[in-house]
Amino acid sequence: MAEAAVKISTFSWEGKDKQGKRVKGQMEGPSELLIKSQLRKQGINPIAVRKQSSLFGKRKKPITSAEIAIYSRQMSTMMTAGVPLVQSLEIIAKGHENPSMAELINAIKSEIEGGSTFAEALSKHPAHFDDLFVNLVDAGERSGALETLLDKIATYKEKTEAIKKKVKKALTYPAAVLVVAFIVTGILLIFVVPQFQDLFQGFGADLPAFTQFIINLSAWVQSYWWMVVGGIVAAGFAHRQAMIRSAAYRRLKDRVMLRMPIIGDILTKSAIARFARTLSTMFAAGVPLVDALESVAGAAGNIVYEEAILQMRDQVSTGQQLQLTMAQAGVFPSMATQMVAIGEESGSLDSMCAKVAEFYEDEVDNMVDNLSSLMEPMIMAVLGILVGGLVVGMYLPIFKLGSVV
């Protein structure tokens, strides 16, 4: 049976230092006994150690992947400068603005002080440090080149975070258009159209079909707006649950996203960039190709590419060349396949994958910038059609009345 994950809590402590001076502070650890042990190692005689209750405390700020990337760079800089591992962790934890991140770093420090390796300490926090991160740190510790591997991890994390931000920007823009259009249309239908409806009741004539349609739509929205809002909330909740529970739904969603105009190209190229960047980092660290592909699949960010890479791993394990498995997968462009082929033949797979990653990262940058420029007039066009259509619909009866007079 696997060991249960150790729960790290925050403890407030009071004690006396070697000079007999009364001191106090906070420390993270799994138990009161271990906290006292850590204090004694620091030359402090503990008087009282109390576990802090989080029942009425502030909600903890979550740890973001960007903070993990920054932490990787900080560790790389510290280790390259010759600062010991435990001391590096202590310095970074003290200077961190996010209490949750400081707590995580202190927990890692405590585990290392308890006899764990750096990789073992990181592996106990899989929510923040994936297999790729842990495997690279483990390779660095075994080879005695931890600072070099940490630099590779930091570079990898920074590159992947940059491309994730670009993809988010690309997806946020169309979503923002839909939200703004929905809100503006709702405000007009609920608050503006009823004012015109009262005016039209005194005309004593039939309204144009388009105007009548808008009035009927306004009446329906006023009566059943709660159904619209409830439907959106329910759809969002159902989507989230399906993403968690159903691999078939995730596969369908990712396939649909990859086939969308413009957005699909951005997602495809970002997945290829992540594939190449991760493979380059793992292979340069000396991780065997089959093991590297396992981590590469998890970092692909798209279940279609994840399944293709896992299939490639199985084929590579039987002796096939990586370039052939990429061609058979059918999700990689010929340029990426040819670059990998050159890397395999010349024995420079890591550098060739790095070049592939740089090329597709630049492609994503350019496509997102172009999309941003394209979406600005599209936003104006969509809002103009919606708002203009409602305004024209409301003024049609007035134009008709003017022509009669």
Coordinates of C-alpha atoms in Angstrom, one line a residue, residues 38 42 71 74-79 81-96 105-106 108-110 112-113 118 146:
Q38 CA 13.7 21.6 13.8
Q42 CA 18.5 25.8 15.0
Y71 CA 10.9 29.6 -8.4
Q74 CA 15.5 31.6 -8.5
M75 CA 16.7 28.1 -7.6
S76 CA 18.9 28.0 -10.7
T77 CA 20.4 31.4 -9.9
M78 CA 21.1 30.5 -6.3
M79 CA 22.6 27.1 -7.0
A81 CA 26.1 31.2 -7.3
G82 CA 27.1 28.3 -5.0
V83 CA 24.4 28.9 -2.3
P84 CA 23.7 25.5 -0.5
L85 CA 20.3 23.9 -1.4
V86 CA 18.6 24.3 2.0
Q87 CA 19.8 27.9 2.4
S88 CA 18.6 28.7 -1.1
L89 CA 15.1 27.4 -0.2
E90 CA 15.1 29.4 3.0
I91 CA 16.1 32.6 1.2
I92 CA 13.4 32.2 -1.5
A93 CA 10.7 31.3 1.0
K94 CA 11.4 34.4 3.2
G95 CA 11.3 36.7 0.2
H96 CA 8.1 35.3 -1.4
I105 CA 9.0 25.9 -0.2
N106 CA 9.3 25.6 3.5
I108 CA 10.2 21.1 0.7
K109 CA 13.0 22.5 2.9
S110 CA 11.8 20.5 5.9
I112 CA 15.2 17.8 2.7
E113 CA 16.4 18.5 6.3
F118 CA 15.4 17.4 -3.6
L146 CA 21.9 20.1 -10.4

